Amino acid sequence: MLTRKLLSSLSFLAGAAYAANITVSNHGGNSSSPLMYGIMFEDINHSGDGGIYAELIQNRAFQGSTEFPSTIDPWEAVGNAKLTLQNTTVPLSWALPTSVQVAPGNNFASGGSIGLQNPGWWGISVTPQPYSGSFWALGSYHGKFTAKLQSAKSSHVWASVEIKSKCQKGEWVEHKFHLNPRVAAPDTDNIFVLEFQPDQGSLNFNLISLFPPTYKNSPNGNRPGLMAGLKDLNPSFLRMPGGNNIEGDIFGYRWKWNETIGPLSQRPRRPGARGYANTDGIGLVEYLQWCEDLDAEPILAVWSGVYLNGYDNDNPYDIPEEEIGLYVQEAMDELEFILGDVHTKFGALRASLGHPRPWKLNYVEIGNEDNISSPLSYASYRFKAFYDAIHAAYPSIVIISSTGDLKAIADNSATDYHEYARPNIFATQFGLFDNANRSHPILIGEYATIEPNTENPLEPVSWDAGEPRLPYPNWVGAVAETIFTLGAERNADIVIGASYAPGFQNINGSQWA
C-alpha cells in the first residue's frame, strides 16, 4: 500500500512539472588560457631512452662518465668472440672515444663467424615493418657483415641482411643497412646480432643503431604509437628539457644544449638526474621538432647555474657570481640558435642542420625548482643575470622564474608553481589561485598526486628517502587533481597553463609515478 501511494505521489509531481528556460550569457565569464593544458617532459622513468625515443639498441656507443663508466653491458659475445672496451688512438669522435673490439676467442674455429648481440631495452618488438640500422667499424676487413633480428629463446631469425664491408685501415667507416621481417615475433624476447668472419683479425665497432619506423618518418625520431597518443591529448605546450634533468646531478654534467644537436657521433651522453645515463638522442632540435609535430608551444628551460649535487638540498653547487656571465652567454647562444636568422652565428648553425627557418619561442624558464636548489643565490644574482640579458635581447619573451611558488622575482616575470601532494590536499585547493597577485602570470609546470591519503587530511607529502610512492596514478588522485585544475581554469587570467608530471612511466624502469 505504501509503495502504491509513493508511486502515485511521484506521478502527480511529474505531471505538475514545468519547463524551465535558462539563458547563459556569452560574455562576463572567465576567459580560458589558450595554453591551459600541456605536457612536461624530461628523461625520467626511462621515458626518453628506452621509451618514446625510438632507438632500439641499449648502450649503442659505449659512452661513459665519472658517474657511469663505459661498459659492455648488455652486449654479449657471439660465436666465441672476445669483447674488449678500448680507447683507440683514432676515436670515432671527441664525444665517442670508447669502442668495443671484437676479436676471435681462444677456442675460435677458423672459418666461423664472431660478433656481438644486444637485447635492446627490455626486449625488441619485431613486426613486419622496415628497420633502419647503422654501425661504424674500424680495421681491415674485405668480407661481409651480417645483421639479424632473432629470437633470444629459439634463435629463430626474423630478418637478416648481408652488408658489404667498406672498411679502410686506420679509419672509422659507417655502414648502413635495412632489415625487413616478414612476420611478427610472438613476444619481445628478441635480440639484434651483428657478425663477421675474422679472417683478417679483430675489428672495433661503435655507434651501433637500429630504428623502427618513427613518427612522421623523422630521422632519429620518436615511436609513432606514443607520439600519436600525445597528439590525441591535443597538448597546447611542451615544457622541456626538464625538470631536474636540466640541472645535472653532479658537477660538469648539466644539460648542455650544444652537446645535444647535430650527428649522434657528436653527442657525448651524460649522467641523468634519475640514476641512469642519457644518450641525449632527444636533443634540442628533436624537442623543437616535437613541438611542431604536436602543434604545441615550446616552453624552454635554460640552465640557471646550479647543480643538484646528489640531491643534497643543503649543499648544492651553484656558480659564483663572478662566473655566471659565461653561462648566461651560453643561454643567449641557445636562443640565437632557435630564433636567429641564418646570418647570425648560431642561426647559421641551425640552418646547417636542415632548419633554416627559425622556430617560435615565446616562453623561457630560468632553471627548475630553484626555491629548493640554492634559493639565495637565485634571488640575489643568478635569476637577474639571465633575466636582464634575455629581456634586453628578446623583450617579447615571457620569462618564468623557477621559484616553485606563487611569487615571481622580477616585476614583469611569470613564475612556475609545482605541487606534489596527497589527494586530500589537492581537494582543498580549488581557490588556491583566487587571491594570487594578478600582475604575475603563473605556469603550473608540474603537479601530481604522489602519495595516498592518511588519517590526517592535511598531512603533506613526505620527502624522506624510501617513503612509499603511488606506483601508478589512481582515481582518487585524479579527482582531487581535477578540483585543483578547475580552480586554475577559473583563474585563467593569470594561469598560463598546467602540465602533469611526469608525462611517462616506463614500468620496466621507473622512479616516479
Short mmCIF file of C-alpha atoms in Angstrom, two decimals:
data_model
loop_
_atom_site.label_atom_id
_atom_site.label_comp_id
_atom_site.label_asym_id
_atom_site.label_seq_id
_atom_site.Cartn_x
_atom_site.Cartn_y
_atom_site.Cartn_z
CA MET A 1 0.00 0.00 0.00
CA LEU A 2 2.86 2.34 0.89
CA THR A 3 4.56 1.64 -2.43
CA ARG A 4 1.36 2.40 -4.36
CA LYS A 5 0.90 5.73 -2.57
CA LEU A 6 4.53 6.69 -3.22
CA LEU A 7 4.22 5.91 -6.92
CA SER A 8 1.00 7.94 -7.10
CA SER A 9 2.73 10.89 -5.46
CA LEU A 10 5.65 10.69 -7.89
CA SER A 11 3.21 10.55 -10.83
CA PHE A 12 1.46 13.68 -9.58
CA LEU A 13 4.73 15.54 -9.20
CA ALA A 14 5.83 14.50 -12.66
CA GLY A 15 2.59 15.72 -14.14
CA ALA A 16 2.92 19.05 -12.36
CA ALA A 17 6.48 19.69 -13.60
CA TYR A 18 7.04 22.87 -15.60
CA ALA A 19 9.59 23.63 -18.31
CA ALA A 20 12.39 26.00 -17.34
CA ASN A 21 14.21 28.30 -19.73
CA ILE A 22 17.82 29.07 -18.85
CA THR A 23 19.70 31.87 -20.58
CA VAL A 24 23.51 31.77 -20.48
CA SER A 25 25.40 34.97 -21.18
CA ASN A 26 28.14 34.80 -23.79
CA HIS A 27 30.23 37.43 -22.01
CA GLY A 28 31.27 38.32 -18.50
CA GLY A 29 32.81 34.95 -17.60
CA ASN A 30 36.42 33.93 -17.28
CA SER A 31 38.46 33.68 -20.45
CA SER A 32 40.27 30.38 -20.84
CA SER A 33 44.01 30.38 -21.42
CA PRO A 34 44.94 29.18 -24.93
CA LEU A 35 47.70 27.13 -23.27
CA MET A 36 45.62 25.65 -20.46
CA TYR A 37 46.81 22.05 -20.66
CA GLY A 38 50.19 20.94 -21.92
CA ILE A 39 52.95 18.39 -21.41
CA MET A 40 56.07 18.43 -19.27
CA PHE A 41 58.86 16.13 -20.44
CA GLU A 42 62.24 15.12 -19.09
CA ASP A 43 64.06 11.80 -19.28
CA ILE A 44 62.71 10.20 -16.10
CA ASN A 45 61.31 6.67 -15.78
CA HIS A 46 63.25 5.81 -18.97
CA SER A 47 60.70 7.91 -20.80
CA GLY A 48 63.34 9.04 -23.31
CA ASP A 49 65.99 6.35 -23.81
CA GLY A 50 64.07 3.09 -23.79
CA GLY A 51 60.78 4.99 -24.01
CA ILE A 52 59.44 7.45 -26.57
CA TYR A 53 62.84 7.73 -28.31
CA ALA A 54 62.69 5.04 -30.98
CA GLU A 55 66.29 3.77 -30.76
CA LEU A 56 66.16 0.01 -30.12
CA ILE A 57 69.78 -0.61 -29.12
CA GLN A 58 70.77 -0.15 -25.50
CA ASN A 59 74.30 1.21 -24.91
CA ARG A 60 74.80 1.82 -28.61
CA ALA A 61 78.04 3.79 -28.25
CA PHE A 62 79.74 2.53 -25.06
CA GLN A 63 79.73 6.03 -23.61
CA GLY A 64 80.84 6.68 -20.06
CA SER A 65 81.25 9.30 -17.36
CA THR A 66 82.64 9.60 -13.86
CA GLU A 67 79.25 8.51 -12.51
CA PHE A 68 78.51 5.80 -15.08
CA PRO A 69 81.77 4.42 -16.55
CA SER A 70 81.80 2.85 -20.01
CA THR A 71 80.57 -0.73 -20.03
CA ILE A 72 79.97 -3.58 -22.46
CA ASP A 73 76.71 -4.47 -20.70
CA PRO A 74 74.18 -5.52 -22.06
CA TRP A 75 76.16 -6.59 -25.15
CA GLU A 76 77.24 -10.24 -25.28
CA ALA A 77 79.72 -12.10 -27.43
CA VAL A 78 78.58 -14.26 -30.35
CA GLY A 79 80.47 -17.24 -31.82
CA ASN A 80 83.27 -17.47 -29.25
CA ALA A 81 84.21 -13.81 -29.67
CA LYS A 82 86.12 -11.81 -27.11
CA LEU A 83 84.74 -8.32 -26.40
CA THR A 84 87.02 -5.60 -25.04
CA LEU A 85 86.39 -1.90 -24.48
CA GLN A 86 89.12 0.26 -25.99
CA ASN A 87 90.02 3.90 -26.39
CA THR A 88 91.73 3.64 -29.76
CA THR A 89 94.34 6.11 -30.99
CA VAL A 90 91.81 7.01 -33.69
CA PRO A 91 88.48 7.61 -31.89
CA LEU A 92 85.19 7.81 -33.74
CA SER A 93 84.80 11.36 -32.39
CA TRP A 94 85.64 13.55 -29.41
CA ALA A 95 82.24 12.61 -27.99
CA LEU A 96 82.56 8.86 -28.53
CA PRO A 97 86.14 7.88 -27.65
CA THR A 98 85.36 4.36 -26.43
CA SER A 99 84.55 1.46 -28.75
CA VAL A 100 84.31 -2.32 -28.46
CA GLN A 101 86.93 -4.56 -30.01
CA VAL A 102 85.51 -7.86 -31.30
CA ALA A 103 88.26 -10.45 -31.62
CA PRO A 104 88.39 -14.27 -32.00
CA GLY A 105 88.42 -16.03 -28.64
CA ASN A 106 90.87 -18.73 -27.62
CA ASN A 107 88.66 -21.55 -28.90
CA PHE A 108 87.62 -19.90 -32.15
CA ALA A 109 87.41 -22.30 -35.12
CA SER A 110 88.78 -20.90 -38.37
CA GLY A 111 86.13 -20.18 -40.97
CA GLY A 112 83.41 -19.37 -38.46
CA SER A 113 81.78 -16.07 -37.56
CA ILE A 114 82.04 -13.94 -34.47
CA GLY A 115 80.18 -10.87 -33.36
CA LEU A 116 78.07 -9.33 -30.65
CA GLN A 117 74.40 -9.22 -29.70
CA ASN A 118 72.13 -6.77 -27.91
CA PRO A 119 68.77 -7.39 -26.15
CA GLY A 120 67.53 -3.83 -26.61
CA TRP A 121 65.62 -2.03 -23.90
CA TRP A 122 63.86 -4.91 -22.13
CA GLY A 123 63.46 -6.71 -25.43
CA ILE A 124 62.89 -5.80 -29.07
CA SER A 125 59.49 -5.81 -30.75
CA VAL A 126 59.67 -7.43 -34.20
CA THR A 127 56.83 -6.79 -36.66
CA PRO A 128 56.53 -6.75 -40.47
CA GLN A 129 57.95 -3.27 -40.98
CA PRO A 130 61.29 -1.87 -42.18
CA TYR A 131 64.06 -1.39 -39.62
CA SER A 132 66.90 1.01 -40.42
CA GLY A 133 70.30 0.34 -38.92
CA SER A 134 73.88 1.54 -39.00
CA PHE A 135 77.22 0.93 -37.35
CA TRP A 136 80.77 2.27 -37.52
CA ALA A 137 83.73 -0.09 -37.93
CA LEU A 138 87.49 0.40 -37.58
CA GLY A 139 90.01 -2.05 -39.02
CA SER A 140 90.94 -4.01 -42.13
CA TYR A 141 88.14 -6.23 -43.45
CA HIS A 142 87.08 -7.04 -47.01
CA GLY A 143 84.29 -9.52 -46.36
CA LYS A 144 80.66 -9.11 -45.41
CA PHE A 145 78.84 -8.31 -42.19
CA THR A 146 75.57 -9.99 -41.24
CA ALA A 147 72.93 -8.12 -39.25
CA LYS A 148 70.00 -10.09 -37.81
CA LEU A 149 66.93 -9.86 -35.65
CA GLN A 150 66.36 -13.20 -33.97
CA SER A 151 64.59 -14.83 -31.06
CA ALA A 152 66.62 -14.91 -27.86
CA LYS A 153 64.99 -18.21 -26.87
CA SER A 154 64.89 -20.25 -30.08
CA SER A 155 67.47 -18.38 -32.20
CA HIS A 156 64.85 -18.23 -34.94
CA VAL A 157 65.89 -15.49 -37.38
CA TRP A 158 63.13 -12.98 -38.11
CA ALA A 159 65.18 -10.92 -40.56
CA SER A 160 68.74 -10.96 -41.86
CA VAL A 161 70.84 -8.93 -44.27
CA GLU A 162 74.42 -9.02 -45.51
CA ILE A 163 76.39 -5.77 -45.68
CA LYS A 164 79.50 -5.50 -47.82
CA SER A 165 82.41 -4.12 -45.85
CA LYS A 166 83.68 -0.65 -46.72
CA CYS A 167 86.38 -0.76 -44.06
CA GLN A 168 89.59 1.19 -44.58
CA LYS A 169 92.63 0.58 -42.40
CA GLY A 170 93.03 3.26 -39.77
CA GLU A 171 89.66 4.92 -40.47
CA TRP A 172 86.21 4.72 -38.97
CA VAL A 173 83.69 3.88 -41.71
CA GLU A 174 79.90 3.94 -41.39
CA HIS A 175 77.82 1.06 -42.74
CA LYS A 176 74.05 1.29 -43.22
CA PHE A 177 71.50 -1.49 -43.67
CA HIS A 178 67.80 -2.38 -43.57
CA LEU A 179 66.02 -5.35 -42.02
CA ASN A 180 62.55 -6.40 -43.21
CA PRO A 181 60.85 -9.09 -41.12
CA ARG A 182 58.04 -10.87 -42.95
CA VAL A 183 56.16 -11.99 -39.84
CA ALA A 184 55.74 -10.70 -36.32
CA ALA A 185 57.55 -12.31 -33.42
CA PRO A 186 55.18 -13.68 -30.75
CA ASP A 187 56.90 -11.68 -27.99
CA THR A 188 59.61 -9.09 -27.42
CA ASP A 189 62.26 -11.55 -26.25
CA ASN A 190 64.41 -10.87 -29.29
CA ILE A 191 67.96 -9.71 -29.91
CA PHE A 192 69.94 -7.81 -32.52
CA VAL A 193 73.03 -9.65 -33.81
CA LEU A 194 75.99 -8.30 -35.80
CA GLU A 195 78.53 -10.84 -37.13
CA PHE A 196 81.57 -11.07 -39.40
CA GLN A 197 84.28 -13.60 -40.30
CA PRO A 198 87.54 -12.56 -38.61
CA ASP A 199 89.98 -13.99 -41.13
CA GLN A 200 91.81 -10.65 -41.14
CA GLY A 201 91.79 -10.19 -37.38
CA SER A 202 89.74 -8.11 -34.97
CA LEU A 203 87.53 -5.10 -35.64
CA ASN A 204 86.31 -2.24 -33.48
CA PHE A 205 82.67 -1.15 -33.51
CA ASN A 206 80.87 1.94 -32.27
CA LEU A 207 77.50 3.70 -32.52
CA ILE A 208 75.55 0.56 -33.41
CA SER A 209 71.99 1.73 -34.02
CA LEU A 210 68.65 0.27 -35.07
CA PHE A 211 65.40 2.19 -35.55
CA PRO A 212 61.89 1.05 -36.44
CA PRO A 213 59.70 3.49 -38.39
CA THR A 214 59.40 6.77 -36.48
CA TYR A 215 56.64 9.34 -36.08
CA LYS A 216 56.24 11.15 -39.41
CA ASN A 217 59.36 9.25 -40.53
CA SER A 218 61.56 11.78 -38.75
CA PRO A 219 65.24 10.78 -38.68
CA ASN A 220 66.38 9.98 -35.15
CA GLY A 221 62.72 10.25 -34.22
CA ASN A 222 60.15 9.02 -31.73
CA ARG A 223 57.89 5.99 -31.51
CA PRO A 224 54.74 6.50 -33.59
CA GLY A 225 52.29 4.97 -31.11
CA LEU A 226 53.35 7.11 -28.17
CA MET A 227 53.51 10.26 -30.27
CA ALA A 228 50.04 9.56 -31.66
CA GLY A 229 48.78 9.20 -28.09
CA LEU A 230 50.26 12.57 -27.20
CA LYS A 231 48.77 14.11 -30.32
CA ASP A 232 45.34 12.82 -29.28
CA LEU A 233 45.71 14.69 -25.98
CA ASN A 234 45.92 17.92 -28.02
CA PRO A 235 48.52 19.49 -25.72
CA SER A 236 48.92 23.24 -26.02
CA PHE A 237 52.55 23.39 -24.88
CA LEU A 238 55.63 21.28 -24.19
CA ARG A 239 57.81 22.23 -21.22
CA MET A 240 61.29 20.83 -21.77
CA PRO A 241 64.00 19.57 -21.26
CA GLY A 242 63.29 19.46 -17.53
CA GLY A 243 62.78 19.24 -14.69
CA ASN A 244 65.67 18.15 -12.55
CA ASN A 245 67.29 16.62 -15.61
CA ILE A 246 68.35 20.04 -16.90
CA GLU A 247 70.26 20.83 -13.71
CA GLY A 248 72.58 17.85 -13.66
CA ASP A 249 73.15 15.62 -10.67
CA ILE A 250 76.91 16.18 -10.40
CA PHE A 251 79.31 18.94 -11.36
CA GLY A 252 80.00 19.19 -15.08
CA TYR A 253 77.08 17.08 -16.24
CA ARG A 254 74.22 19.50 -16.71
CA TRP A 255 72.12 19.54 -19.88
CA LYS A 256 74.25 21.37 -22.47
CA TRP A 257 72.19 22.34 -25.49
CA ASN A 258 75.14 22.41 -27.90
CA GLU A 259 76.05 18.82 -27.00
CA THR A 260 72.56 17.59 -27.90
CA ILE A 261 72.50 18.79 -31.53
CA GLY A 262 73.95 17.51 -34.77
CA PRO A 263 75.04 13.95 -35.63
CA LEU A 264 74.77 11.32 -32.90
CA SER A 265 78.53 10.91 -33.11
CA GLN A 266 78.83 14.42 -31.64
CA ARG A 267 76.62 13.77 -28.60
CA PRO A 268 78.72 12.53 -25.67
CA ARG A 269 75.99 11.25 -23.33
CA ARG A 270 75.88 12.28 -19.69
CA PRO A 271 74.61 11.09 -16.31
CA GLY A 272 70.95 11.96 -15.99
CA ALA A 273 69.41 13.13 -12.76
CA ARG A 274 67.42 9.94 -12.23
CA GLY A 275 70.02 7.25 -11.70
CA TYR A 276 70.85 6.35 -15.28
CA ALA A 277 72.72 7.85 -18.22
CA ASN A 278 71.09 9.84 -21.03
CA THR A 279 72.23 9.49 -24.63
CA ASP A 280 70.67 12.87 -25.46
CA GLY A 281 69.40 11.31 -28.66
CA ILE A 282 66.41 13.53 -27.95
CA GLY A 283 68.19 16.86 -28.11
CA LEU A 284 67.21 20.46 -28.58
CA VAL A 285 66.34 20.08 -32.27
CA GLU A 286 64.27 16.97 -31.58
CA TYR A 287 62.37 18.77 -28.82
CA LEU A 288 61.55 21.68 -31.11
CA GLN A 289 60.52 19.30 -33.89
CA TRP A 290 58.36 17.55 -31.32
CA CYS A 291 56.60 20.86 -30.64
CA GLU A 292 55.96 21.35 -34.36
CA ASP A 293 54.65 17.80 -34.73
CA LEU A 294 52.18 18.33 -31.88
CA ASP A 295 51.42 21.95 -32.77
CA ALA A 296 52.46 22.80 -29.21
CA GLU A 297 54.04 25.95 -27.83
CA PRO A 298 57.60 25.33 -26.59
CA ILE A 299 58.35 26.37 -23.01
CA LEU A 300 62.12 26.15 -22.83
CA ALA A 301 64.03 25.85 -19.57
CA VAL A 302 67.62 27.11 -19.58
CA TRP A 303 70.22 26.08 -17.04
CA SER A 304 70.37 28.61 -14.24
CA GLY A 305 73.80 27.94 -12.76
CA VAL A 306 73.20 25.27 -10.11
CA TYR A 307 73.92 21.52 -9.90
CA LEU A 308 71.83 19.22 -7.74
CA ASN A 309 74.97 17.71 -6.19
CA GLY A 310 73.39 14.37 -5.39
CA TYR A 311 70.05 15.97 -4.43
CA ASP A 312 71.75 17.44 -1.36
CA ASN A 313 69.49 20.46 -0.91
CA ASP A 314 71.66 21.68 1.96
CA ASN A 315 74.79 21.63 -0.17
CA PRO A 316 74.07 22.30 -3.86
CA TYR A 317 76.79 23.58 -6.14
CA ASP A 318 75.98 26.95 -7.61
CA ILE A 319 78.12 29.00 -9.96
CA PRO A 320 79.76 32.00 -8.25
CA GLU A 321 78.50 35.43 -9.26
CA GLU A 322 81.77 36.38 -10.95
CA GLU A 323 81.48 33.35 -13.26
CA ILE A 324 77.76 33.38 -14.06
CA GLY A 325 78.19 35.52 -17.19
CA LEU A 326 79.74 32.61 -19.08
CA TYR A 327 76.59 30.55 -18.63
CA VAL A 328 74.30 33.45 -19.40
CA GLN A 329 76.09 33.74 -22.74
CA GLU A 330 75.56 30.03 -23.31
CA ALA A 331 71.82 30.55 -22.85
CA MET A 332 71.91 33.51 -25.23
CA ASP A 333 73.67 31.35 -27.83
CA GLU A 334 70.92 28.77 -27.42
CA LEU A 335 68.23 31.38 -28.00
CA GLU A 336 70.07 32.64 -31.09
CA PHE A 337 70.19 29.06 -32.38
CA ILE A 338 66.41 28.87 -32.00
CA LEU A 339 65.41 32.39 -33.05
CA GLY A 340 68.28 33.90 -35.01
CA ASP A 341 68.23 34.35 -38.78
CA VAL A 342 70.68 32.49 -40.98
CA HIS A 343 73.11 35.42 -40.93
CA THR A 344 73.78 35.00 -37.21
CA LYS A 345 76.42 32.58 -35.97
CA PHE A 346 74.05 30.14 -34.33
CA GLY A 347 71.19 30.72 -36.75
CA ALA A 348 73.61 29.61 -39.46
CA LEU A 349 74.43 26.54 -37.38
CA ARG A 350 70.72 25.73 -37.17
CA ALA A 351 70.38 26.14 -40.93
CA SER A 352 73.33 23.79 -41.48
CA LEU A 353 71.38 21.15 -39.59
CA GLY A 354 68.49 21.41 -42.04
CA HIS A 355 66.24 24.03 -40.42
CA PRO A 356 66.89 27.47 -41.95
CA ARG A 357 63.59 28.86 -40.68
CA PRO A 358 63.72 29.99 -37.04
CA TRP A 359 61.45 28.24 -34.59
CA LYS A 360 58.96 30.12 -32.47
CA LEU A 361 59.70 30.64 -28.80
CA ASN A 362 57.61 32.83 -26.52
CA TYR A 363 58.37 31.37 -23.08
CA VAL A 364 61.71 30.79 -21.36
CA GLU A 365 62.07 29.46 -17.83
CA ILE A 366 65.26 30.16 -15.91
CA GLY A 367 66.16 26.97 -14.08
CA ASN A 368 63.99 24.45 -12.28
CA GLU A 369 62.82 24.48 -8.67
CA ASP A 370 65.46 26.97 -7.62
CA ASN A 371 63.46 27.53 -4.45
CA ILE A 372 64.90 24.14 -3.40
CA SER A 373 68.34 24.30 -5.01
CA SER A 374 70.21 27.34 -3.66
CA PRO A 375 67.34 29.87 -3.48
CA LEU A 376 69.53 32.62 -2.00
CA SER A 377 71.93 32.80 -4.94
CA TYR A 378 68.98 32.53 -7.34
CA ALA A 379 67.25 35.52 -5.76
CA SER A 380 70.40 37.59 -5.29
CA TYR A 381 72.18 37.25 -8.65
CA ARG A 382 71.53 34.14 -10.75
CA PHE A 383 67.99 34.93 -11.93
CA LYS A 384 68.76 38.60 -12.52
CA ALA A 385 71.80 37.83 -14.66
CA PHE A 386 69.78 35.63 -17.01
CA TYR A 387 66.68 37.82 -16.90
CA ASP A 388 68.47 41.05 -17.78
CA ALA A 389 70.27 39.55 -20.76
CA ILE A 390 67.27 37.70 -22.18
CA HIS A 391 64.81 40.55 -21.65
CA ALA A 392 67.14 43.07 -23.28
CA ALA A 393 67.59 40.93 -26.40
CA TYR A 394 64.08 39.44 -26.58
CA PRO A 395 61.65 41.79 -24.79
CA SER A 396 58.58 39.92 -26.04
CA ILE A 397 59.59 36.61 -24.44
CA VAL A 398 57.76 35.78 -21.22
CA ILE A 399 60.46 34.94 -18.69
CA ILE A 400 59.48 32.48 -15.97
CA SER A 401 61.20 32.25 -12.60
CA SER A 402 61.52 28.77 -11.12
CA THR A 403 60.62 29.71 -7.57
CA GLY A 404 58.19 26.80 -7.25
CA ASP A 405 55.63 29.00 -5.52
CA LEU A 406 53.27 31.86 -6.43
CA LYS A 407 55.86 34.61 -6.03
CA ALA A 408 57.74 35.83 -9.09
CA ILE A 409 61.09 37.54 -8.64
CA ALA A 410 61.01 40.26 -11.30
CA ASP A 411 58.11 42.69 -11.52
CA ASN A 412 57.07 41.64 -15.01
CA SER A 413 58.11 37.99 -14.93
CA ALA A 414 55.99 34.89 -14.54
CA THR A 415 56.52 32.11 -12.00
CA ASP A 416 56.46 28.32 -12.14
CA TYR A 417 54.35 26.69 -9.43
CA HIS A 418 54.87 23.00 -8.61
CA GLU A 419 52.57 20.91 -6.45
CA TYR A 420 53.10 17.29 -5.43
CA ALA A 421 50.59 16.31 -2.77
CA ARG A 422 48.12 13.81 -1.37
CA PRO A 423 44.53 13.78 -2.72
CA ASN A 424 43.12 15.49 0.38
CA ILE A 425 45.43 18.46 -0.13
CA PHE A 426 44.51 18.88 -3.81
CA ALA A 427 40.83 18.74 -2.84
CA THR A 428 41.28 21.87 -0.69
CA GLN A 429 42.97 23.90 -3.44
CA PHE A 430 40.03 24.90 -5.63
CA GLY A 431 40.53 28.51 -4.53
CA LEU A 432 44.32 28.47 -4.39
CA PHE A 433 44.79 30.98 -7.22
CA ASP A 434 41.83 33.24 -6.40
CA ASN A 435 43.91 35.74 -4.44
CA ALA A 436 47.19 35.39 -6.31
CA ASN A 437 48.97 38.53 -7.48
CA ARG A 438 47.34 39.37 -10.83
CA SER A 439 50.50 41.05 -12.16
CA HIS A 440 52.48 37.79 -12.30
CA PRO A 441 51.37 35.04 -14.70
CA ILE A 442 51.64 31.53 -13.26
CA LEU A 443 52.75 28.37 -15.02
CA ILE A 444 51.81 25.18 -13.19
CA GLY A 445 54.81 23.35 -14.58
CA GLU A 446 54.41 20.18 -12.52
CA TYR A 447 51.62 18.69 -10.44
CA ALA A 448 50.58 15.20 -9.38
CA THR A 449 49.22 13.10 -6.54
CA ILE A 450 52.19 11.00 -5.44
CA GLU A 451 51.19 9.57 -2.04
CA PRO A 452 47.89 8.20 -0.69
CA ASN A 453 45.78 9.90 1.95
CA THR A 454 46.40 9.28 5.64
CA GLU A 455 44.18 9.67 8.69
CA ASN A 456 45.31 13.28 8.89
CA PRO A 457 43.53 15.00 5.96
CA LEU A 458 46.08 17.83 5.90
CA GLU A 459 49.24 15.72 6.10
CA PRO A 460 51.75 16.88 3.47
CA VAL A 461 53.83 14.62 1.28
CA SER A 462 56.87 13.09 2.95
CA TRP A 463 60.11 13.53 1.03
CA ASP A 464 62.08 11.13 3.21
CA ALA A 465 64.12 8.60 1.26
CA GLY A 466 62.30 5.30 0.97
CA GLU A 467 58.87 6.79 1.62
CA PRO A 468 56.37 4.76 -0.45
CA ARG A 469 55.01 6.46 -3.54
CA LEU A 470 51.94 5.59 -5.54
CA PRO A 471 53.07 3.03 -8.14
CA TYR A 472 50.56 4.43 -10.63
CA PRO A 473 48.12 7.35 -10.79
CA ASN A 474 44.74 6.39 -9.30
CA TRP A 475 41.12 7.55 -9.43
CA VAL A 476 41.01 9.39 -6.11
CA GLY A 477 44.15 11.25 -7.07
CA ALA A 478 42.74 12.13 -10.49
CA VAL A 479 39.53 13.50 -8.97
CA ALA A 480 41.49 15.57 -6.45
CA GLU A 481 43.78 16.91 -9.18
CA THR A 482 40.69 17.88 -11.18
CA ILE A 483 39.48 20.08 -8.31
CA PHE A 484 42.89 21.75 -8.32
CA THR A 485 42.97 22.30 -12.10
CA LEU A 486 39.37 23.55 -12.20
CA GLY A 487 40.49 26.23 -9.80
CA ALA A 488 43.32 27.03 -12.19
CA GLU A 489 40.85 27.29 -15.09
CA ARG A 490 38.77 29.78 -13.10
CA ASN A 491 41.87 31.95 -12.84
CA ALA A 492 42.98 31.74 -16.44
CA ASP A 493 43.62 35.48 -16.45
CA ILE A 494 46.88 34.71 -14.64
CA VAL A 495 47.37 30.95 -15.09
CA ILE A 496 49.33 30.30 -18.29
CA GLY A 497 48.68 26.58 -18.22
CA ALA A 498 49.28 23.34 -16.36
CA SER A 499 51.24 20.18 -17.09
CA TYR A 500 51.05 16.91 -15.20
CA ALA A 501 54.40 15.38 -14.29
CA PRO A 502 55.91 13.05 -15.11
CA GLY A 503 54.38 12.56 -18.53
CA PHE A 504 55.53 8.96 -18.97
CA GLN A 505 56.25 5.98 -16.77
CA ASN A 506 58.14 3.00 -18.19
CA ILE A 507 57.09 0.08 -15.99
CA ASN A 508 60.42 -1.64 -16.67
CA GLY A 509 62.43 1.10 -15.00
CA SER A 510 60.58 3.85 -13.17
CA GLN A 511 61.50 6.16 -10.31
CA TRP A 512 58.37 8.29 -10.04
CA ALA A 513 54.67 7.71 -10.67
#
